[in-house]
mmCIF file with all atom_site columns, C-alpha atoms in Angstrom:
data_model
loop_
_atom_site.group_PDB
_atom_site.id
_atom_site.type_symbol
_atom_site.label_atom_id
_atom_site.label_alt_id
_atom_site.label_comp_id
_atom_site.label_asym_id
_atom_site.label_entity_id
_atom_site.label_seq_id
_atom_site.pdbx_PDB_ins_code
_atom_site.Cartn_x
_atom_site.Cartn_y
_atom_site.Cartn_z
_atom_site.occupancy
_atom_site.B_iso_or_equiv
_atom_site.pdbx_formal_charge
_atom_site.auth_seq_id
_atom_site.auth_comp_id
_atom_site.auth_asym_id
_atom_site.auth_atom_id
_atom_site.pdbx_PDB_model_num
ATOM 1   C CA . UNK A 1 1   ? 1.595   -12.095 -5.816  1.00 55.00 ? 1   UNK A CA 1
ATOM 2   C CA . UNK A 1 2   ? 0.574   -11.238 -9.377  1.00 67.00 ? 2   UNK A CA 1
ATOM 3   C CA . UNK A 1 3   ? -2.746  -9.907  -10.659 1.00 71.00 ? 3   UNK A CA 1
ATOM 4   C CA . UNK A 1 4   ? -4.028  -13.377 -11.539 1.00 71.00 ? 4   UNK A CA 1
ATOM 5   C CA . UNK A 1 5   ? -3.397  -14.660 -8.011  1.00 75.00 ? 5   UNK A CA 1
ATOM 6   C CA . UNK A 1 6   ? -5.026  -11.572 -6.515  1.00 75.00 ? 6   UNK A CA 1
ATOM 7   C CA . UNK A 1 7   ? -8.083  -12.221 -8.713  1.00 77.00 ? 7   UNK A CA 1
ATOM 8   C CA . UNK A 1 8   ? -8.224  -15.849 -7.557  1.00 76.00 ? 8   UNK A CA 1
ATOM 9   C CA . UNK A 1 9   ? -7.831  -14.779 -3.936  1.00 76.00 ? 9   UNK A CA 1
ATOM 10  C CA . UNK A 1 10  ? -10.705 -12.352 -4.354  1.00 79.00 ? 10  UNK A CA 1
ATOM 11  C CA . UNK A 1 11  ? -12.881 -15.149 -5.710  1.00 80.00 ? 11  UNK A CA 1
ATOM 12  C CA . UNK A 1 12  ? -12.050 -17.282 -2.670  1.00 74.00 ? 12  UNK A CA 1
ATOM 13  C CA . UNK A 1 13  ? -12.811 -14.374 -0.337  1.00 78.00 ? 13  UNK A CA 1
ATOM 14  C CA . UNK A 1 14  ? -16.096 -13.433 -2.041  1.00 77.00 ? 14  UNK A CA 1
ATOM 15  C CA . UNK A 1 15  ? -18.765 -13.004 0.604   1.00 74.00 ? 15  UNK A CA 1
ATOM 16  C CA . UNK A 1 16  ? -16.293 -12.371 3.437   1.00 75.00 ? 16  UNK A CA 1
ATOM 17  C CA . UNK A 1 17  ? -15.674 -9.042  5.133   1.00 85.00 ? 17  UNK A CA 1
ATOM 18  C CA . UNK A 1 18  ? -12.104 -8.852  3.809   1.00 86.00 ? 18  UNK A CA 1
ATOM 19  C CA . UNK A 1 19  ? -12.952 -7.715  0.285   1.00 87.00 ? 19  UNK A CA 1
ATOM 20  C CA . UNK A 1 20  ? -15.076 -4.829  1.465   1.00 89.00 ? 20  UNK A CA 1
ATOM 21  C CA . UNK A 1 21  ? -12.655 -3.881  4.245   1.00 92.00 ? 21  UNK A CA 1
ATOM 22  C CA . UNK A 1 22  ? -9.575  -3.853  1.992   1.00 91.00 ? 22  UNK A CA 1
ATOM 23  C CA . UNK A 1 23  ? -11.407 -1.935  -0.742  1.00 92.00 ? 23  UNK A CA 1
ATOM 24  C CA . UNK A 1 24  ? -12.653 0.671   1.743   1.00 95.00 ? 24  UNK A CA 1
ATOM 25  C CA . UNK A 1 25  ? -9.171  1.107   3.186   1.00 96.00 ? 25  UNK A CA 1
ATOM 26  C CA . UNK A 1 26  ? -7.654  1.299   -0.310  1.00 94.00 ? 26  UNK A CA 1
ATOM 27  C CA . UNK A 1 27  ? -10.271 3.905   -1.237  1.00 94.00 ? 27  UNK A CA 1
ATOM 28  C CA . UNK A 1 28  ? -9.293  6.046   1.748   1.00 95.00 ? 28  UNK A CA 1
ATOM 29  C CA . UNK A 1 29  ? -5.609  5.639   0.839   1.00 95.00 ? 29  UNK A CA 1
ATOM 30  C CA . UNK A 1 30  ? -6.176  6.562   -2.791  1.00 94.00 ? 30  UNK A CA 1
ATOM 31  C CA . UNK A 1 31  ? -8.504  9.416   -1.917  1.00 93.00 ? 31  UNK A CA 1
ATOM 32  C CA . UNK A 1 32  ? -6.045  10.871  0.551   1.00 94.00 ? 32  UNK A CA 1
ATOM 33  C CA . UNK A 1 33  ? -3.014  10.834  -1.758  1.00 93.00 ? 33  UNK A CA 1
ATOM 34  C CA . UNK A 1 34  ? -4.907  11.992  -4.838  1.00 89.00 ? 34  UNK A CA 1
ATOM 35  C CA . UNK A 1 35  ? -6.942  14.755  -3.217  1.00 85.00 ? 35  UNK A CA 1
ATOM 36  C CA . UNK A 1 36  ? -4.087  16.123  -1.101  1.00 77.00 ? 36  UNK A CA 1
ATOM 37  C CA . UNK A 1 37  ? -1.308  15.449  -3.614  1.00 75.00 ? 37  UNK A CA 1
ATOM 38  C CA . UNK A 1 38  ? 1.329   15.814  -0.909  1.00 76.00 ? 38  UNK A CA 1
ATOM 39  C CA . UNK A 1 39  ? 2.889   12.407  -1.274  1.00 92.00 ? 39  UNK A CA 1
ATOM 40  C CA . UNK A 1 40  ? 2.676   9.019   0.400   1.00 97.00 ? 40  UNK A CA 1
ATOM 41  C CA . UNK A 1 41  ? 5.096   8.014   3.144   1.00 97.00 ? 41  UNK A CA 1
ATOM 42  C CA . UNK A 1 42  ? 5.263   4.308   4.015   1.00 97.00 ? 42  UNK A CA 1
ATOM 43  C CA . UNK A 1 43  ? 6.890   3.086   7.231   1.00 97.00 ? 43  UNK A CA 1
ATOM 44  C CA . UNK A 1 44  ? 7.073   -0.149  9.169   1.00 96.00 ? 44  UNK A CA 1
ATOM 45  C CA . UNK A 1 45  ? 8.899   -1.167  12.321  1.00 96.00 ? 45  UNK A CA 1
ATOM 46  C CA . UNK A 1 46  ? 12.610  -1.864  12.786  1.00 95.00 ? 46  UNK A CA 1
ATOM 47  C CA . UNK A 1 47  ? 11.838  -5.580  12.445  1.00 94.00 ? 47  UNK A CA 1
ATOM 48  C CA . UNK A 1 48  ? 9.299   -5.278  9.614   1.00 95.00 ? 48  UNK A CA 1
ATOM 49  C CA . UNK A 1 49  ? 9.895   -2.967  6.672   1.00 94.00 ? 49  UNK A CA 1
ATOM 50  C CA . UNK A 1 50  ? 7.029   -3.014  4.138   1.00 95.00 ? 50  UNK A CA 1
ATOM 51  C CA . UNK A 1 51  ? 9.300   -2.910  1.075   1.00 92.00 ? 51  UNK A CA 1
ATOM 52  C CA . UNK A 1 52  ? 7.091   -5.465  -0.698  1.00 91.00 ? 52  UNK A CA 1
ATOM 53  C CA . UNK A 1 53  ? 4.036   -3.196  -0.325  1.00 95.00 ? 53  UNK A CA 1
ATOM 54  C CA . UNK A 1 54  ? 6.137   -0.273  -1.544  1.00 95.00 ? 54  UNK A CA 1
ATOM 55  C CA . UNK A 1 55  ? 7.027   -2.207  -4.707  1.00 94.00 ? 55  UNK A CA 1
ATOM 56  C CA . UNK A 1 56  ? 3.396   -3.153  -5.356  1.00 93.00 ? 56  UNK A CA 1
ATOM 57  C CA . UNK A 1 57  ? 2.209   0.416   -4.865  1.00 95.00 ? 57  UNK A CA 1
ATOM 58  C CA . UNK A 1 58  ? 4.845   1.649   -7.319  1.00 95.00 ? 58  UNK A CA 1
ATOM 59  C CA . UNK A 1 59  ? 3.521   -0.907  -9.852  1.00 93.00 ? 59  UNK A CA 1
ATOM 60  C CA . UNK A 1 60  ? -0.100  0.055   -9.207  1.00 92.00 ? 60  UNK A CA 1
ATOM 61  C CA . UNK A 1 61  ? 0.777   3.744   -9.551  1.00 93.00 ? 61  UNK A CA 1
ATOM 62  C CA . UNK A 1 62  ? 2.271   3.063   -12.986 1.00 92.00 ? 62  UNK A CA 1
ATOM 63  C CA . UNK A 1 63  ? -0.482  0.723   -14.206 1.00 89.00 ? 63  UNK A CA 1
ATOM 64  C CA . UNK A 1 64  ? -3.335  2.932   -13.015 1.00 89.00 ? 64  UNK A CA 1
ATOM 65  C CA . UNK A 1 65  ? -1.836  6.238   -14.116 1.00 90.00 ? 65  UNK A CA 1
ATOM 66  C CA . UNK A 1 66  ? -1.965  7.504   -10.535 1.00 92.00 ? 66  UNK A CA 1
ATOM 67  C CA . UNK A 1 67  ? 1.583   8.580   -9.656  1.00 93.00 ? 67  UNK A CA 1
ATOM 68  C CA . UNK A 1 68  ? 0.458   9.750   -6.220  1.00 94.00 ? 68  UNK A CA 1
ATOM 69  C CA . UNK A 1 69  ? 0.230   6.086   -5.132  1.00 95.00 ? 69  UNK A CA 1
ATOM 70  C CA . UNK A 1 70  ? 4.005   5.596   -5.464  1.00 95.00 ? 70  UNK A CA 1
ATOM 71  C CA . UNK A 1 71  ? 5.279   5.794   -1.873  1.00 96.00 ? 71  UNK A CA 1
ATOM 72  C CA . UNK A 1 72  ? 8.456   6.981   -0.248  1.00 95.00 ? 72  UNK A CA 1
ATOM 73  C CA . UNK A 1 73  ? 9.673   4.062   1.872   1.00 96.00 ? 73  UNK A CA 1
ATOM 74  C CA . UNK A 1 74  ? 10.875  5.407   5.218   1.00 96.00 ? 74  UNK A CA 1
ATOM 75  C CA . UNK A 1 75  ? 13.419  3.067   6.824   1.00 95.00 ? 75  UNK A CA 1
ATOM 76  C CA . UNK A 1 76  ? 14.633  2.736   10.400  1.00 94.00 ? 76  UNK A CA 1
ATOM 77  C CA . UNK A 1 77  ? 18.233  1.942   9.477   1.00 91.00 ? 77  UNK A CA 1
ATOM 78  C CA . UNK A 1 78  ? 18.625  3.938   6.268   1.00 89.00 ? 78  UNK A CA 1
ATOM 79  C CA . UNK A 1 79  ? 22.171  5.021   5.440   1.00 88.00 ? 79  UNK A CA 1
ATOM 80  C CA . UNK A 1 80  ? 23.295  7.769   3.055   1.00 86.00 ? 80  UNK A CA 1
ATOM 81  C CA . UNK A 1 81  ? 25.236  5.138   1.096   1.00 88.00 ? 81  UNK A CA 1
ATOM 82  C CA . UNK A 1 82  ? 22.030  3.185   0.336   1.00 89.00 ? 82  UNK A CA 1
ATOM 83  C CA . UNK A 1 83  ? 20.385  3.533   -3.103  1.00 87.00 ? 83  UNK A CA 1
ATOM 84  C CA . UNK A 1 84  ? 18.251  6.674   -3.230  1.00 87.00 ? 84  UNK A CA 1
ATOM 85  C CA . UNK A 1 85  ? 14.923  4.844   -2.887  1.00 85.00 ? 85  UNK A CA 1
ATOM 86  C CA . UNK A 1 86  ? 16.198  3.063   0.259   1.00 85.00 ? 86  UNK A CA 1
ATOM 87  C CA . UNK A 1 87  ? 18.046  5.983   1.866   1.00 89.00 ? 87  UNK A CA 1
ATOM 88  C CA . UNK A 1 88  ? 15.092  7.827   3.430   1.00 94.00 ? 88  UNK A CA 1
ATOM 89  C CA . UNK A 1 89  ? 15.335  7.689   7.223   1.00 93.00 ? 89  UNK A CA 1
ATOM 90  C CA . UNK A 1 90  ? 12.985  8.412   10.093  1.00 94.00 ? 90  UNK A CA 1
ATOM 91  C CA . UNK A 1 91  ? 13.836  12.104  9.935   1.00 93.00 ? 91  UNK A CA 1
ATOM 92  C CA . UNK A 1 92  ? 11.422  12.253  7.000   1.00 95.00 ? 92  UNK A CA 1
ATOM 93  C CA . UNK A 1 93  ? 8.541   11.607  9.413   1.00 94.00 ? 93  UNK A CA 1
ATOM 94  C CA . UNK A 1 94  ? 9.571   14.682  11.399  1.00 92.00 ? 94  UNK A CA 1
ATOM 95  C CA . UNK A 1 95  ? 9.283   16.697  8.195   1.00 93.00 ? 95  UNK A CA 1
ATOM 96  C CA . UNK A 1 96  ? 5.776   15.391  7.369   1.00 94.00 ? 96  UNK A CA 1
ATOM 97  C CA . UNK A 1 97  ? 3.258   18.170  6.813   1.00 94.00 ? 97  UNK A CA 1
ATOM 98  C CA . UNK A 1 98  ? -0.350  18.876  5.915   1.00 94.00 ? 98  UNK A CA 1
ATOM 99  C CA . UNK A 1 99  ? -1.317  17.261  2.631   1.00 93.00 ? 99  UNK A CA 1
ATOM 100 C CA . UNK A 1 100 ? 0.960   14.251  3.076   1.00 96.00 ? 100 UNK A CA 1
ATOM 101 C CA . UNK A 1 101 ? -0.286  10.760  3.869   1.00 97.00 ? 101 UNK A CA 1
ATOM 102 C CA . UNK A 1 102 ? 1.566   8.436   6.239   1.00 97.00 ? 102 UNK A CA 1
ATOM 103 C CA . UNK A 1 103 ? 0.807   4.709   5.993   1.00 98.00 ? 103 UNK A CA 1
ATOM 104 C CA . UNK A 1 104 ? 2.133   2.697   8.943   1.00 97.00 ? 104 UNK A CA 1
ATOM 105 C CA . UNK A 1 105 ? 2.347   -1.081  8.505   1.00 97.00 ? 105 UNK A CA 1
ATOM 106 C CA . UNK A 1 106 ? 3.130   -3.069  11.638  1.00 95.00 ? 106 UNK A CA 1
ATOM 107 C CA . UNK A 1 107 ? 2.499   -6.745  12.479  1.00 93.00 ? 107 UNK A CA 1
ATOM 108 C CA . UNK A 1 108 ? 2.458   -5.825  16.176  1.00 91.00 ? 108 UNK A CA 1
ATOM 109 C CA . UNK A 1 109 ? 2.112   -2.662  18.218  1.00 90.00 ? 109 UNK A CA 1
ATOM 110 C CA . UNK A 1 110 ? 5.024   -0.344  17.336  1.00 92.00 ? 110 UNK A CA 1
ATOM 111 C CA . UNK A 1 111 ? 7.433   0.837   20.025  1.00 93.00 ? 111 UNK A CA 1
ATOM 112 C CA . UNK A 1 112 ? 7.069   4.267   21.619  1.00 94.00 ? 112 UNK A CA 1
ATOM 113 C CA . UNK A 1 113 ? 9.688   6.101   19.489  1.00 95.00 ? 113 UNK A CA 1
ATOM 114 C CA . UNK A 1 114 ? 7.828   5.316   16.241  1.00 96.00 ? 114 UNK A CA 1
ATOM 115 C CA . UNK A 1 115 ? 4.454   6.112   17.808  1.00 96.00 ? 115 UNK A CA 1
ATOM 116 C CA . UNK A 1 116 ? 5.788   9.496   18.921  1.00 96.00 ? 116 UNK A CA 1
ATOM 117 C CA . UNK A 1 117 ? 6.936   10.296  15.372  1.00 96.00 ? 117 UNK A CA 1
ATOM 118 C CA . UNK A 1 118 ? 3.565   9.197   13.969  1.00 96.00 ? 118 UNK A CA 1
ATOM 119 C CA . UNK A 1 119 ? 1.791   11.378  16.517  1.00 96.00 ? 119 UNK A CA 1
ATOM 120 C CA . UNK A 1 120 ? 4.002   14.351  15.587  1.00 96.00 ? 120 UNK A CA 1
ATOM 121 C CA . UNK A 1 121 ? 3.241   13.810  11.882  1.00 96.00 ? 121 UNK A CA 1
ATOM 122 C CA . UNK A 1 122 ? -0.476  13.778  12.630  1.00 96.00 ? 122 UNK A CA 1
ATOM 123 C CA . UNK A 1 123 ? -0.215  16.978  14.675  1.00 96.00 ? 123 UNK A CA 1
ATOM 124 C CA . UNK A 1 124 ? 1.643   18.577  11.758  1.00 95.00 ? 124 UNK A CA 1
ATOM 125 C CA . UNK A 1 125 ? -1.364  17.822  9.538   1.00 95.00 ? 125 UNK A CA 1
ATOM 126 C CA . UNK A 1 126 ? -0.450  14.546  7.817   1.00 96.00 ? 126 UNK A CA 1
ATOM 127 C CA . UNK A 1 127 ? -3.205  11.979  7.284   1.00 96.00 ? 127 UNK A CA 1
ATOM 128 C CA . UNK A 1 128 ? -2.272  8.793   9.155   1.00 97.00 ? 128 UNK A CA 1
ATOM 129 C CA . UNK A 1 129 ? -3.401  5.355   7.999   1.00 97.00 ? 129 UNK A CA 1
ATOM 130 C CA . UNK A 1 130 ? -2.538  2.090   9.744   1.00 97.00 ? 130 UNK A CA 1
ATOM 131 C CA . UNK A 1 131 ? -2.404  -1.589  8.828   1.00 96.00 ? 131 UNK A CA 1
ATOM 132 C CA . UNK A 1 132 ? -1.733  -3.725  11.859  1.00 92.00 ? 132 UNK A CA 1
ATOM 133 C CA . UNK A 1 133 ? -2.967  -5.654  14.847  1.00 87.00 ? 133 UNK A CA 1
ATOM 134 C CA . UNK A 1 134 ? -5.903  -3.363  15.614  1.00 85.00 ? 134 UNK A CA 1
ATOM 135 C CA . UNK A 1 135 ? -4.980  -2.873  19.258  1.00 88.00 ? 135 UNK A CA 1
ATOM 136 C CA . UNK A 1 136 ? -2.661  -0.551  21.121  1.00 89.00 ? 136 UNK A CA 1
ATOM 137 C CA . UNK A 1 137 ? -2.009  3.110   20.452  1.00 93.00 ? 137 UNK A CA 1
ATOM 138 C CA . UNK A 1 138 ? -1.516  3.021   16.664  1.00 94.00 ? 138 UNK A CA 1
ATOM 139 C CA . UNK A 1 139 ? -5.211  2.659   15.691  1.00 94.00 ? 139 UNK A CA 1
ATOM 140 C CA . UNK A 1 140 ? -6.115  5.601   17.919  1.00 93.00 ? 140 UNK A CA 1
ATOM 141 C CA . UNK A 1 141 ? -3.480  7.746   16.177  1.00 94.00 ? 141 UNK A CA 1
ATOM 142 C CA . UNK A 1 142 ? -4.725  6.797   12.716  1.00 96.00 ? 142 UNK A CA 1
ATOM 143 C CA . UNK A 1 143 ? -7.443  8.584   10.783  1.00 96.00 ? 143 UNK A CA 1
ATOM 144 C CA . UNK A 1 144 ? -8.236  5.180   9.255   1.00 96.00 ? 144 UNK A CA 1
ATOM 145 C CA . UNK A 1 145 ? -7.053  1.734   10.355  1.00 96.00 ? 145 UNK A CA 1
ATOM 146 C CA . UNK A 1 146 ? -7.469  -1.776  9.009   1.00 96.00 ? 146 UNK A CA 1
ATOM 147 C CA . UNK A 1 147 ? -6.990  -4.396  11.705  1.00 94.00 ? 147 UNK A CA 1
ATOM 148 C CA . UNK A 1 148 ? -5.205  -7.630  10.829  1.00 91.00 ? 148 UNK A CA 1
ATOM 149 C CA . UNK A 1 149 ? -5.066  -9.399  14.191  1.00 81.00 ? 149 UNK A CA 1
ATOM 150 C CA . UNK A 1 150 ? -2.985  -12.502 14.869  1.00 79.00 ? 150 UNK A CA 1
ATOM 151 C CA . UNK A 1 151 ? -4.919  -15.648 14.065  1.00 79.00 ? 151 UNK A CA 1
ATOM 152 C CA . UNK A 1 152 ? -7.199  -14.029 11.478  1.00 80.00 ? 152 UNK A CA 1
ATOM 153 C CA . UNK A 1 153 ? -7.946  -15.825 8.199   1.00 83.00 ? 153 UNK A CA 1
ATOM 154 C CA . UNK A 1 154 ? -5.471  -13.628 6.310   1.00 86.00 ? 154 UNK A CA 1
ATOM 155 C CA . UNK A 1 155 ? -1.984  -12.578 7.256   1.00 89.00 ? 155 UNK A CA 1
ATOM 156 C CA . UNK A 1 156 ? -0.640  -9.046  6.974   1.00 91.00 ? 156 UNK A CA 1
ATOM 157 C CA . UNK A 1 157 ? 1.245   -9.729  3.722   1.00 91.00 ? 157 UNK A CA 1
ATOM 158 C CA . UNK A 1 158 ? -1.886  -11.029 1.990   1.00 89.00 ? 158 UNK A CA 1
ATOM 159 C CA . UNK A 1 159 ? -3.942  -8.044  3.162   1.00 91.00 ? 159 UNK A CA 1
ATOM 160 C CA . UNK A 1 160 ? -1.271  -5.710  1.765   1.00 92.00 ? 160 UNK A CA 1
ATOM 161 C CA . UNK A 1 161 ? -1.624  -7.384  -1.651  1.00 89.00 ? 161 UNK A CA 1
ATOM 162 C CA . UNK A 1 162 ? -5.385  -6.860  -1.579  1.00 90.00 ? 162 UNK A CA 1
ATOM 163 C CA . UNK A 1 163 ? -5.032  -3.219  -0.500  1.00 93.00 ? 163 UNK A CA 1
ATOM 164 C CA . UNK A 1 164 ? -2.428  -2.336  -3.131  1.00 92.00 ? 164 UNK A CA 1
ATOM 165 C CA . UNK A 1 165 ? -4.413  -4.035  -5.910  1.00 89.00 ? 165 UNK A CA 1
ATOM 166 C CA . UNK A 1 166 ? -7.623  -2.284  -4.859  1.00 90.00 ? 166 UNK A CA 1
ATOM 167 C CA . UNK A 1 167 ? -5.881  1.093   -4.631  1.00 92.00 ? 167 UNK A CA 1
ATOM 168 C CA . UNK A 1 168 ? -4.736  0.789   -8.241  1.00 89.00 ? 168 UNK A CA 1
ATOM 169 C CA . UNK A 1 169 ? -7.967  -0.731  -9.489  1.00 84.00 ? 169 UNK A CA 1
ATOM 170 C CA . UNK A 1 170 ? -10.126 1.953   -7.969  1.00 49.00 ? 170 UNK A CA 1
ATOM 171 C CA . UNK A 1 171 ? -7.963  4.611   -9.562  1.00 43.00 ? 171 UNK A CA 1
ATOM 172 C CA . UNK A 1 172 ? -8.276  3.266   -13.097 1.00 42.00 ? 172 UNK A CA 1
ATOM 173 C CA . UNK A 1 173 ? -9.928  5.727   -15.463 1.00 42.00 ? 173 UNK A CA 1
ATOM 174 C CA . UNK A 1 174 ? -13.256 4.489   -16.715 1.00 40.00 ? 174 UNK A CA 1
ATOM 175 C CA . UNK A 1 175 ? -14.021 6.220   -20.011 1.00 43.00 ? 175 UNK A CA 1
ATOM 176 C CA . UNK A 1 176 ? -16.852 3.809   -20.992 1.00 41.00 ? 176 UNK A CA 1
ATOM 177 C CA . UNK A 1 177 ? -18.195 2.700   -17.658 1.00 44.00 ? 177 UNK A CA 1
ATOM 178 C CA . UNK A 1 178 ? -16.239 1.004   -14.938 1.00 50.00 ? 178 UNK A CA 1
ATOM 179 C CA . UNK A 1 179 ? -13.676 -1.555  -16.119 1.00 53.00 ? 179 UNK A CA 1
ATOM 180 C CA . UNK A 1 180 ? -13.847 -4.859  -14.341 1.00 62.00 ? 180 UNK A CA 1
ATOM 181 C CA . UNK A 1 181 ? -10.931 -6.621  -12.703 1.00 65.00 ? 181 UNK A CA 1
ATOM 182 C CA . UNK A 1 182 ? -11.371 -9.467  -15.174 1.00 64.00 ? 182 UNK A CA 1
ATOM 183 C CA . UNK A 1 183 ? -10.765 -7.038  -18.067 1.00 65.00 ? 183 UNK A CA 1
ATOM 184 C CA . UNK A 1 184 ? -7.660  -5.713  -16.363 1.00 65.00 ? 184 UNK A CA 1
ATOM 185 C CA . UNK A 1 185 ? -6.306  -9.228  -15.729 1.00 67.00 ? 185 UNK A CA 1
ATOM 186 C CA . UNK A 1 186 ? -6.998  -10.205 -19.350 1.00 67.00 ? 186 UNK A CA 1
ATOM 187 C CA . UNK A 1 187 ? -5.131  -7.121  -20.589 1.00 65.00 ? 187 UNK A CA 1
ATOM 188 C CA . UNK A 1 188 ? -2.215  -7.898  -18.272 1.00 65.00 ? 188 UNK A CA 1
ATOM 189 C CA . UNK A 1 189 ? -2.118  -11.541 -19.407 1.00 66.00 ? 189 UNK A CA 1
ATOM 190 C CA . UNK A 1 190 ? -2.038  -10.434 -23.064 1.00 64.00 ? 190 UNK A CA 1
ATOM 191 C CA . UNK A 1 191 ? 0.822   -8.083  -22.315 1.00 56.00 ? 191 UNK A CA 1
ATOM 192 C CA . UNK A 1 192 ? 2.807   -10.737 -20.434 1.00 63.00 ? 192 UNK A CA 1
ATOM 193 C CA . UNK A 1 193 ? 2.349   -13.415 -23.105 1.00 65.00 ? 193 UNK A CA 1
ATOM 194 C CA . UNK A 1 194 ? 3.004   -11.195 -26.120 1.00 61.00 ? 194 UNK A CA 1
ATOM 195 C CA . UNK A 1 195 ? 6.228   -11.978 -27.988 1.00 63.00 ? 195 UNK A CA 1
ATOM 196 C CA . UNK A 1 196 ? 9.039   -9.496  -27.525 1.00 60.00 ? 196 UNK A CA 1
ATOM 197 C CA . UNK A 1 197 ? 9.393   -6.850  -30.225 1.00 54.00 ? 197 UNK A CA 1
ATOM 198 C CA . UNK A 1 198 ? 11.716  -7.796  -33.070 1.00 48.00 ? 198 UNK A CA 1
ATOM 199 C CA . UNK A 1 199 ? 15.164  -6.215  -33.004 1.00 48.00 ? 199 UNK A CA 1
ATOM 200 C CA . UNK A 1 200 ? 16.844  -5.335  -36.258 1.00 45.00 ? 200 UNK A CA 1
#
């Protein structure tokens, strides 16, 4: 989902609780990674790896000038032969420490082994955030959780788009007052429609 579609989605959702909820959650995410500076770990379940959210956060980190938003994707079946950005396994959660932020994204309640690792990371001092069903043990482990229950107006993928966009938007520097999303979308559209530079 590109910035224009996110802007249109926000217009459709104006007046609902989703805009405020995703912005609040994104603010906690951004505040945690920027103030602690320890890095962002992103993990899903064996059946659901949030690689799409990882890609959007990397983009938002670059566009907003906030490198702390670029996550390390922690994978359940990572192999040493995988590309570097896909080769980080669950052992990384065991190494989580104070100052790091762990974002857990799960469409349903995670199994006990992942919950145990999340609990260990929290005890070691990591800040735990959760996007998921809003029931079970994960929300109680999290310092901040955003519930996306089955049957809600938005699915988990859409909520992730809103969160990643808000995390980058909120981090934009505002030298002459706060820049509006419309300004950012206009700048992005100009960049995307500009002709490529001439090659000699």
